[in-house]
Coordinates of C-alpha atoms in Angstrom, one line a residue:
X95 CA -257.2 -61.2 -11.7
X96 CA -253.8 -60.1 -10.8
X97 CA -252.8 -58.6 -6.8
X98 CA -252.4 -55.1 -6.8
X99 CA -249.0 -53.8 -7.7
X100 CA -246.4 -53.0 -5.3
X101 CA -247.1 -49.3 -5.0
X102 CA -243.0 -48.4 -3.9
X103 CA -241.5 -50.7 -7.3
X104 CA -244.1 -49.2 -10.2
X105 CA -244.3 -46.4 -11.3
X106 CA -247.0 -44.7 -13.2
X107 CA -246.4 -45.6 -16.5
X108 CA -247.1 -49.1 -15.5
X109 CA -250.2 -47.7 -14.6
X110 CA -250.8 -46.6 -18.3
X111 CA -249.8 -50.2 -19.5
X112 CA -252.4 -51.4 -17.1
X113 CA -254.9 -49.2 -18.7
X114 CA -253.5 -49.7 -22.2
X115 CA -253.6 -53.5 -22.0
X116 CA -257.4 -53.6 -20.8
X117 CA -258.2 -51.1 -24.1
X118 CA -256.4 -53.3 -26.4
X119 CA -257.7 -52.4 -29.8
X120 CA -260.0 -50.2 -28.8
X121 CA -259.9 -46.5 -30.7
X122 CA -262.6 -44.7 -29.3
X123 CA -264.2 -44.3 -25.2
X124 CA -266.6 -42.1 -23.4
X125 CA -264.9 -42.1 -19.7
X126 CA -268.0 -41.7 -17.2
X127 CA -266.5 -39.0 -15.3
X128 CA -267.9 -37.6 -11.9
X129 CA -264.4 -35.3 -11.2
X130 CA -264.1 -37.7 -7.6
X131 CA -260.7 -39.2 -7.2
X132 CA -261.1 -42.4 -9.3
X133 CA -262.2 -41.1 -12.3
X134 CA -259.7 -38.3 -12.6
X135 CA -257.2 -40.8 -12.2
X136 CA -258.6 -42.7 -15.1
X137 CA -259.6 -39.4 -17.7
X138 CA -256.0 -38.5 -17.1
X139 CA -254.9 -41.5 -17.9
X140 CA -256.8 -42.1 -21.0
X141 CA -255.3 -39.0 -22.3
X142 CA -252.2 -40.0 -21.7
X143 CA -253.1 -43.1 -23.6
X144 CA -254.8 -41.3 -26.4
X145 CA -251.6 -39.3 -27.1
X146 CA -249.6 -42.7 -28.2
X147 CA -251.8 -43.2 -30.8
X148 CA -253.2 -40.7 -33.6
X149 CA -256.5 -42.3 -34.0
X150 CA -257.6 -42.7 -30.3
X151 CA -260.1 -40.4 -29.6
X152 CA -261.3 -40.1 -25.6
X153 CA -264.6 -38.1 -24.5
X154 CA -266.0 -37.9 -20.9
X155 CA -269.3 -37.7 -19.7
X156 CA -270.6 -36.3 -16.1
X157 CA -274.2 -37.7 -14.8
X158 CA -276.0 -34.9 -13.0
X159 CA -278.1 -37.0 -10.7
X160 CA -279.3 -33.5 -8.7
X161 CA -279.1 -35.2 -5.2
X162 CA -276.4 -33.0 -4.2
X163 CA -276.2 -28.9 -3.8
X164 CA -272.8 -29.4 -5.6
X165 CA -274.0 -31.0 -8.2
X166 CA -273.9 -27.7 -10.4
X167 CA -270.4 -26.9 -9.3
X168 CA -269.1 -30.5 -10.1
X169 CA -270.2 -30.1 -13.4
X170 CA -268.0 -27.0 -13.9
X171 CA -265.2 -28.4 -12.1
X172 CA -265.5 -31.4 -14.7
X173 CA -266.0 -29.2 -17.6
X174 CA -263.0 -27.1 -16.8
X175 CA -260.6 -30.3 -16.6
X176 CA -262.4 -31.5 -19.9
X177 CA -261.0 -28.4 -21.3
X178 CA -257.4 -28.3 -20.1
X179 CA -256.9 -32.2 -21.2
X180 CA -258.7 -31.1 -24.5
X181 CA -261.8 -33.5 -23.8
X182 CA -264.9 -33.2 -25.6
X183 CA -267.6 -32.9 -22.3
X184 CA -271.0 -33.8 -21.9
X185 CA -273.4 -33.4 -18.6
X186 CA -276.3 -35.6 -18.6
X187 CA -278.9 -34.9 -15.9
X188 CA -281.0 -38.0 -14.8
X189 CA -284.0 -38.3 -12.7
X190 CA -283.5 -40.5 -9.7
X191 CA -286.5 -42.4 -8.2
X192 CA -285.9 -44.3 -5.2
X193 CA -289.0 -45.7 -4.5
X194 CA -288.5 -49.4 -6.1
X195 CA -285.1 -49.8 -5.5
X196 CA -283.5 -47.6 -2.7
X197 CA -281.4 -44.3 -3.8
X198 CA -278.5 -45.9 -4.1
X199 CA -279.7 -48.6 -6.8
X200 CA -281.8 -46.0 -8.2
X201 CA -278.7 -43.8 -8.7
X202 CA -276.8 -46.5 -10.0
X203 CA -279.5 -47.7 -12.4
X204 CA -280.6 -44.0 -13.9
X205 CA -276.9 -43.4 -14.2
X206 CA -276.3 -46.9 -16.3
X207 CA -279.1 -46.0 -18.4
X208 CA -278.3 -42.6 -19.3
X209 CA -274.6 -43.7 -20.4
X210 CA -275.6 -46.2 -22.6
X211 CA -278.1 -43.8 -23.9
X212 CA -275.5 -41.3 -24.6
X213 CA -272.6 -44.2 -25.5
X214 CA -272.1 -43.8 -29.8
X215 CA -272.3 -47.1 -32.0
X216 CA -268.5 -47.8 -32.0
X217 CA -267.6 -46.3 -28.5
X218 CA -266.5 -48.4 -25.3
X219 CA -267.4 -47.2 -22.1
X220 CA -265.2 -46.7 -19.1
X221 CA -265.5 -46.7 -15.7
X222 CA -263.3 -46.5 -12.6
X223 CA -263.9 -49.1 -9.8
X224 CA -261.2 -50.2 -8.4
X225 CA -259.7 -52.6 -5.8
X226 CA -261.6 -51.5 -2.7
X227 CA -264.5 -51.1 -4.9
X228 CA -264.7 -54.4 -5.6
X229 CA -264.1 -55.6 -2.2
X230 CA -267.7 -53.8 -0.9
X231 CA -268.9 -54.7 -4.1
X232 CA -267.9 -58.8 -2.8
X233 CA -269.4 -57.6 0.5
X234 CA -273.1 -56.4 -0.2
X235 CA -273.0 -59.6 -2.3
X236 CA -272.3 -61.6 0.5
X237 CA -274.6 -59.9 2.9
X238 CA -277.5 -60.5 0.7
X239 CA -276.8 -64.0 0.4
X240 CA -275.6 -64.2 -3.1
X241 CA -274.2 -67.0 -4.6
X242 CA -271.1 -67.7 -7.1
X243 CA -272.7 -65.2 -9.7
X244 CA -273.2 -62.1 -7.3
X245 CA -269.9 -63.1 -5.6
X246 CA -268.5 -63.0 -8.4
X247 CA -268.8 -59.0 -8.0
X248 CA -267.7 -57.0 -10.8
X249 CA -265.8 -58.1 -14.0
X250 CA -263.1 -56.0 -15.7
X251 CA -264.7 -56.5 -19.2
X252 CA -268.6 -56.5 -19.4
X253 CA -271.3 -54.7 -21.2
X254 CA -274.0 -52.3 -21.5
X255 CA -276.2 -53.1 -23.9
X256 CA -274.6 -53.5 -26.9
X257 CA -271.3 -51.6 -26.0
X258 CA -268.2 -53.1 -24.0
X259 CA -267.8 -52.0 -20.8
X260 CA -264.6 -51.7 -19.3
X261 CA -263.0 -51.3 -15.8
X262 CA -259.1 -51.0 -16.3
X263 CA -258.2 -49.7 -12.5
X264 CA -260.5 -53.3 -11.0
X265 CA -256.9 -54.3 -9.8
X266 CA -255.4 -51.0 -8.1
X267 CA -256.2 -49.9 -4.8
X268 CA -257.2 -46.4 -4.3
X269 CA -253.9 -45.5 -2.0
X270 CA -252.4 -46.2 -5.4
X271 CA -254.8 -44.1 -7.3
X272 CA -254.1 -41.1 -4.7
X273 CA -250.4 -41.5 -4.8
X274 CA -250.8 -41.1 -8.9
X275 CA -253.0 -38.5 -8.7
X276 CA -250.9 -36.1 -6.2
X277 CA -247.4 -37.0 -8.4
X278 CA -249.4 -35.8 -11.6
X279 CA -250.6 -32.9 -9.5
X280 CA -254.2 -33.5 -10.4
X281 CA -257.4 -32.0 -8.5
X282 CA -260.6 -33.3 -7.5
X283 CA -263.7 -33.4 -5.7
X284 CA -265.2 -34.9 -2.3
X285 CA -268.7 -35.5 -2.1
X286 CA -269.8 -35.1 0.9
X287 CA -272.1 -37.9 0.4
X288 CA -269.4 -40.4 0.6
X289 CA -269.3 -40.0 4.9
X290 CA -272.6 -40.3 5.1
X291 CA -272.5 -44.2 6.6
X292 CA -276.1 -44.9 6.3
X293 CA -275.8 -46.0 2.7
X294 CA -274.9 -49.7 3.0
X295 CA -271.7 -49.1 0.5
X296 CA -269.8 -45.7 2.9
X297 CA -270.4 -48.0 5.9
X298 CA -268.5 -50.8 4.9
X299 CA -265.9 -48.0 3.3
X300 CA -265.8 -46.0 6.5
X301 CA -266.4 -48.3 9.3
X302 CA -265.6 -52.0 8.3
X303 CA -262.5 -52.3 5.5
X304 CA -260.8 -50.3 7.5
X305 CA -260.2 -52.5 10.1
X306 CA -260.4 -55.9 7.8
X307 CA -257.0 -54.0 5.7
X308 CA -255.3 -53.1 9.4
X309 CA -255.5 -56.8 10.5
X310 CA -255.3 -58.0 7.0
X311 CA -253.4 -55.8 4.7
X312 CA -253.7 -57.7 2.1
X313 CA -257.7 -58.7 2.4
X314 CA -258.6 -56.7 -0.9
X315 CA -256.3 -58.5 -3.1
X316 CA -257.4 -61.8 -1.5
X317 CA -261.1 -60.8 -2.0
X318 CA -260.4 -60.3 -5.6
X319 CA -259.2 -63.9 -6.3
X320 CA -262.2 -65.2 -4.6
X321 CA -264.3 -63.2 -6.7
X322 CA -262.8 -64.3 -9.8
X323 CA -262.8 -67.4 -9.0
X324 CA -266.7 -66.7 -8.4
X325 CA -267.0 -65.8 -11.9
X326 CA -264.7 -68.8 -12.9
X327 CA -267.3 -71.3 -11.8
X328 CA -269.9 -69.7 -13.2
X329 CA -268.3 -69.5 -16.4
X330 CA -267.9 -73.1 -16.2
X331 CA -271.6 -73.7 -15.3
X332 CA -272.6 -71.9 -18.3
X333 CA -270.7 -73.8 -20.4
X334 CA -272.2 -76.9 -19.2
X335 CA -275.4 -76.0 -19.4
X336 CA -275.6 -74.1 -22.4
X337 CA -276.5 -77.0 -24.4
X338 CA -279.3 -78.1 -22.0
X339 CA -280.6 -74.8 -22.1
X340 CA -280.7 -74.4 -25.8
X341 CA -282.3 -78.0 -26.0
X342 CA -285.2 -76.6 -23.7
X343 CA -286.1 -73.4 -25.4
X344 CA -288.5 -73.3 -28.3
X345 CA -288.0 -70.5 -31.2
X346 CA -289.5 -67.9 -29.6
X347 CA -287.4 -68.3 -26.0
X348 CA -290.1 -69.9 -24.3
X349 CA -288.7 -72.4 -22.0
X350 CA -290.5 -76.1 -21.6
X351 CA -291.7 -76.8 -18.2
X352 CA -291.9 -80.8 -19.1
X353 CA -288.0 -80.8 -20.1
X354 CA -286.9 -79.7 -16.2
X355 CA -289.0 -82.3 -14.4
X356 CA -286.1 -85.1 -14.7
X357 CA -283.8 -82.7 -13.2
X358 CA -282.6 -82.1 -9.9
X359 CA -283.9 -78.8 -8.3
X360 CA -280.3 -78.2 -8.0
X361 CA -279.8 -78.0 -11.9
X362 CA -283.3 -77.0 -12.6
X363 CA -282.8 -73.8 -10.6
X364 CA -279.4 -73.4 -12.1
X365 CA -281.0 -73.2 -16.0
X366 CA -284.0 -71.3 -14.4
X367 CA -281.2 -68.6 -13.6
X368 CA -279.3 -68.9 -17.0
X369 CA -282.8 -68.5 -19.1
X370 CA -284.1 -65.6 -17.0
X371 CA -280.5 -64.0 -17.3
X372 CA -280.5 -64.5 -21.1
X373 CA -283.6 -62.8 -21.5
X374 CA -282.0 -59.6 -19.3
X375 CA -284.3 -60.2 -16.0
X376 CA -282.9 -59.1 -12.8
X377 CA -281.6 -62.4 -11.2
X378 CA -284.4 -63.7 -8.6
X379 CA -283.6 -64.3 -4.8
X380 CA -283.6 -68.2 -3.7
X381 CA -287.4 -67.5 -2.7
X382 CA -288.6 -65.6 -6.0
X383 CA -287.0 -68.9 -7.8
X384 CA -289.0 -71.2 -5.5
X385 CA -291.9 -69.4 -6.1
X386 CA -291.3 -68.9 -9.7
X387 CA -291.4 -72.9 -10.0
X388 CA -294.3 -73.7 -7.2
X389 CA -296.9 -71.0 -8.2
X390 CA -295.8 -70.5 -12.2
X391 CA -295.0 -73.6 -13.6
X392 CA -296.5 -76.2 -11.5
X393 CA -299.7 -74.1 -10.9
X394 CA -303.3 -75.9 -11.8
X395 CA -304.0 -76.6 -15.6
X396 CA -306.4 -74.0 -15.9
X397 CA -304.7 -71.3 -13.8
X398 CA -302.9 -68.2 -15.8
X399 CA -300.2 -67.3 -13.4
X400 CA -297.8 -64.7 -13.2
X401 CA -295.0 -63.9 -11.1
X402 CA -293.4 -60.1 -11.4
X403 CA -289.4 -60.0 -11.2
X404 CA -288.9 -56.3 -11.8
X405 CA -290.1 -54.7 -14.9
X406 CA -290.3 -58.5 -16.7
X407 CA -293.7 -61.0 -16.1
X408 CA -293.1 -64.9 -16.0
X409 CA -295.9 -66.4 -17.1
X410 CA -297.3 -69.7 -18.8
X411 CA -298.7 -71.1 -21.4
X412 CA -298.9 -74.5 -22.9
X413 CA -296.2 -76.1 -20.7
X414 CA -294.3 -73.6 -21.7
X415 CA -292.6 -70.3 -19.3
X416 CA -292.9 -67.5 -20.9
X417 CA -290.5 -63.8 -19.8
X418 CA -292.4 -60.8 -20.8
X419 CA -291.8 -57.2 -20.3
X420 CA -294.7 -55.5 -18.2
X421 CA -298.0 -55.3 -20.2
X422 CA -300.9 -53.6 -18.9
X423 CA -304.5 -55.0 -19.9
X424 CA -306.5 -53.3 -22.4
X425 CA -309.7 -54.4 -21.9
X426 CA -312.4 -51.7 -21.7
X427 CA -311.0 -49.3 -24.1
X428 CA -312.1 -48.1 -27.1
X429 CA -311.1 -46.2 -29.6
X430 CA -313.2 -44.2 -32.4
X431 CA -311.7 -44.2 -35.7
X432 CA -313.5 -40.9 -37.1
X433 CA -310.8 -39.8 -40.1
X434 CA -310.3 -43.8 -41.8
X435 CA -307.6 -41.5 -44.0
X436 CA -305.3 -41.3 -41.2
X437 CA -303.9 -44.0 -39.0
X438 CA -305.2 -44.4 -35.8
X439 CA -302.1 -45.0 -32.9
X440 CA -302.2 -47.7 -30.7
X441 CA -302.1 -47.0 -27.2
X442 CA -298.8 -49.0 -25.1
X443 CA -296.8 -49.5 -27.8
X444 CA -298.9 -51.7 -30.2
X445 CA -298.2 -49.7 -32.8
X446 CA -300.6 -48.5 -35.6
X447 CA -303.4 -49.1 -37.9
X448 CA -304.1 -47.8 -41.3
X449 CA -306.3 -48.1 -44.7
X450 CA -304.0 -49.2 -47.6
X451 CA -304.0 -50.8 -51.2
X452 CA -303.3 -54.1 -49.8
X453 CA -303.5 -56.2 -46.2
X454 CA -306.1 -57.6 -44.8
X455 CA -309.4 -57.4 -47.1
X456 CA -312.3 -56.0 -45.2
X457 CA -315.9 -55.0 -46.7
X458 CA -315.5 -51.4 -45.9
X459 CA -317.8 -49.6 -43.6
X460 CA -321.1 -48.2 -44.3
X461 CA -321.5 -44.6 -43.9
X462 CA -323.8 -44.8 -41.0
X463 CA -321.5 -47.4 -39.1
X464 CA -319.2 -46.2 -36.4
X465 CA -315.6 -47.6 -36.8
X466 CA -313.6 -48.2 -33.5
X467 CA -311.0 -50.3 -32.1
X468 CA -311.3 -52.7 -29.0
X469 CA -309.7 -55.3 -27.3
X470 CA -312.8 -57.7 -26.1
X471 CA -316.2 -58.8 -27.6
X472 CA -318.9 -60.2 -25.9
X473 CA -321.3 -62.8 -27.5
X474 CA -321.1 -65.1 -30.0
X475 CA -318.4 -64.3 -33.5
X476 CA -319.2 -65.9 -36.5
X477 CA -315.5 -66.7 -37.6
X478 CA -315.1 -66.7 -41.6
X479 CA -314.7 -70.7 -42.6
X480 CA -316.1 -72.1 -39.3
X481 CA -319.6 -73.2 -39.2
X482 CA -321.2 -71.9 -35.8
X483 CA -320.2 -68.8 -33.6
X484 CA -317.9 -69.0 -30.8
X485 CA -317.4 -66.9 -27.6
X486 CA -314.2 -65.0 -27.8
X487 CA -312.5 -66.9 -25.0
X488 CA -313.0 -70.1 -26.8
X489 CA -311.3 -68.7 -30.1
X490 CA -308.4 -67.3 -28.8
X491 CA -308.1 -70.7 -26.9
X492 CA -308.7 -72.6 -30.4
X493 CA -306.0 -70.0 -32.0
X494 CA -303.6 -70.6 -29.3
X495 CA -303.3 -67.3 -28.5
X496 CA -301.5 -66.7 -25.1
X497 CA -303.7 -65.2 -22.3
X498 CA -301.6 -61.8 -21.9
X499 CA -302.2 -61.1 -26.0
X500 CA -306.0 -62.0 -25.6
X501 CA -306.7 -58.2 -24.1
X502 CA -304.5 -56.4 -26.6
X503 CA -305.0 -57.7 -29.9
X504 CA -306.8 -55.1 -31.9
X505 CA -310.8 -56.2 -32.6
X506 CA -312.2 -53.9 -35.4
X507 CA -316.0 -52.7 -34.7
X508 CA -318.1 -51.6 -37.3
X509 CA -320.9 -49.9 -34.8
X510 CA -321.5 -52.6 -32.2
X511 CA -320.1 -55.6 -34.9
X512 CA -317.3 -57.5 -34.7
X513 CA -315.2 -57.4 -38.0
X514 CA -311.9 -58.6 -37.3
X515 CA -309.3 -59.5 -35.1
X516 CA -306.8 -58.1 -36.8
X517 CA -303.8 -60.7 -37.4
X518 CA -306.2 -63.5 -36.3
X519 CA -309.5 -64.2 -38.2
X520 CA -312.7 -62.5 -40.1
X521 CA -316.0 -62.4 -39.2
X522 CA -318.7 -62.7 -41.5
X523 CA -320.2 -59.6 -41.2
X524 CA -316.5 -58.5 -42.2
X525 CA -315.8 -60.0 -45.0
X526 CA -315.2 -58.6 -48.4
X527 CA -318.4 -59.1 -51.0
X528 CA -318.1 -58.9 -54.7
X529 CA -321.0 -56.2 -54.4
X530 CA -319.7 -54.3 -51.9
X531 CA -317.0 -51.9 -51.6
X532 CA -313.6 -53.4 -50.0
X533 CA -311.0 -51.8 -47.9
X534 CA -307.8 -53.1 -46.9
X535 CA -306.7 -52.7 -43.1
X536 CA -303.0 -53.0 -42.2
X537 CA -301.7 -53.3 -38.7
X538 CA -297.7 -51.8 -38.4
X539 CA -296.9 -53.5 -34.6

């Protein structure tokens, strides 16, 4: 990362090259645009930059997060620029709950999430932190005791799902940004939210850059090489580790417990991070990694642990860790099946059953028989090829089926009869007869 330009030797159209380089072949950007300082800068800019070349095309965005009475009056103010600069507009209002993850992650979090929502299939998204950002950025790292990654702070080129996500102005102070914006005679907003100094964020803006830039003017800049050099060594870690990493994960992404034990804990936490970060988990504190490896993968043979990082589950199975998006249990409900013409909808996203011309063969139900769908069985099932009846628990042990798909794999009743586990086996009483009618059952996950 380069120091911030000398703000008395460039002019503004080195600016534009600034942003122009970071774009690079890029032809088409939504520019998150709140109508504060920074992104006016950068919307203004972009125009600029869409003028050089006939098929740029440049549209902004404004997330309406409702916390302020301005909010409403924002959005105009945002609209009306749009207009002037001849910027197709958008206002996106998101619902912000601070409960989990204080307001100011929850903001940050609802806001993400709507962009890339709103983001098109071949559009790059901008945003406008800039130098100072990054410092408080380094700074909440620091005072939560990150290491190299969260040091690392933010990156000029990232993503967002599957778009790009780019932050052209990461190496411009905002004294810079202000001087640009009064020569192009440009307007914008304050929120009034930025003095409040009880977010962690305005108090180091307000109360402790300040005096770090009066006794070090140039502490920004230096904060920024530190940060990228953050992100240079874990770059470097990833590259060494990839191929360890890959060598310890089976098809599915299950990582093997047995292939960490020679390692140090040093390197073992080190993959741990790079595995969970591959599958899109929030990155654990030192003590949710610790725990993660004492009470997950080292628990007792027969235990069926789970540790909770955010919306994912890490769980085990078969010496194997396992990350999981939240799944709720499933396990006392049942479902009638009164119109077998119609598919019957799963419930939490396990999609949908239906009668068909082919899937699995079934002997189809008597009319007197009541067809439902559950997700346990009690007593003994008489599995199709298998000689004596089983409890459930030992079947889905047998099948190797992993504990959290035990209470939501669909079981087909016939009255009180088990019929099937659908996608697993047939019971006798199930199974097609020459003699008898047979339907076909297909399951759509």
């Amino acid at each position: 990362m380069n120091a911030e330009f000398d703000i008395d030797n460039n002019d503004d159209e080195e600016l534009l090259a600034l942003v122009s380089r970071h774009a690079g072949s890029v032809r088409r950007v939504l520019v998150a645009y709140s109508g504060g300082l920074d992104s006016s800068v950068l919307l203004h800019l972009m125009t600029r930059w869409r003028e050089a070349g006939p098929s740029r095309e440049v549209r902004a965005v404004y997330i309406h997060h409702g916390l302020s009475l301005h909010a409403d009056e924002w959005a105009r103010h945002c609209r009306q620029r749009c207009d002037a600069w001849r910027v197709p507009f958008a206002v996106l209002p998101v619902q912000v709950d601070a409960r989990e993850h204080g307001l100011e992650g929850a903001a940050r979090g609802a806001r993400y999430q709507a962009l890339n929502q709103h983001l098109q299939d071949d559009e790059t998204l901008l945003t406008a932190q800039h130098l100072d950002d990054q410092s408080e950025t380094f700074l909440l790292a620091l005072k939560r005791g990150s290491g190299p990654a969260g040091l690392s702070a933010m990156a000029a080129r990232g993503a967002l799902g599957r778009h790009t996500l780019l932050r052209p102005l990461l190496e411009v102070s905002r004294r810079r940004l202000e001087s640009y914006a009064r020569r192009q005679r440009l307007s914008w907003i304050e929120d009034e939210s930025n003095q409040d100094d009880r977010f962690d964020r305005n108090f180091l803006r307000l109360r402790i850059l300040p005096a770090l830039k009066r006794r070090w003017p140039h502490f920004p800049a230096a904060v920024a090489r530190s940060a990228q050099l953050c992100a240079e060594q874990e770059q470097l870690l990833d590259e060494l580790l990839s191929e360890s990493l890959q060598a310890l994960c089976e098809a599915d992404g299950a990582l093997r417990i047995d292939g960490l034990l020679p390692f140090s804990a040093v390197r073992r936490a080190a993959l741990l991070r790079r595995w969970l970060a591959a599958g899109g988990a929030r990155m654990p504190s030192r003590d949710q990694l610790q725990r993660l490896w004492d009470e997950v993968a080292e628990s007792r043979r027969d235990a069926e642990p789970l540790l909770q990082l955010g919306d994912r589950q890490i769980r085990r199975f078969r010496r194997c860790l396992y990350l999981l998006p939240s799944m709720r249990s499933l396990r006392g409900l049942v479902l009638d099946w009164p119109r077998l013409d119609r598919s019957l909808v799963l419930p939490d996203g396990l999609g949908s059953l239906s009668w068909a011309d082919e899937g699995i063969a079934l002997r189809a139900p008597a009319n007197d028989e009541r067809v439902t769908v559950r997700f346990t069985a009690q007593g003994m099932i008489n599995v199709v090829g298998r000689r004596h009846g089983r409890p459930l628990k030992k079947l889905w042990q047998e099948l190797g089926v992993p504990p959290w798909l035990r209470d939501r794999t669909p079981l087909l009743f016939y009255n009180e009869q088990p019929i099937a586990a659908l996608g697993r086996f047939i019971t006798r009483e199930g199974q097609a007869q020459d003699a008898r009618p047979v339907w076909f059952v297909r399951w759509r996950p």
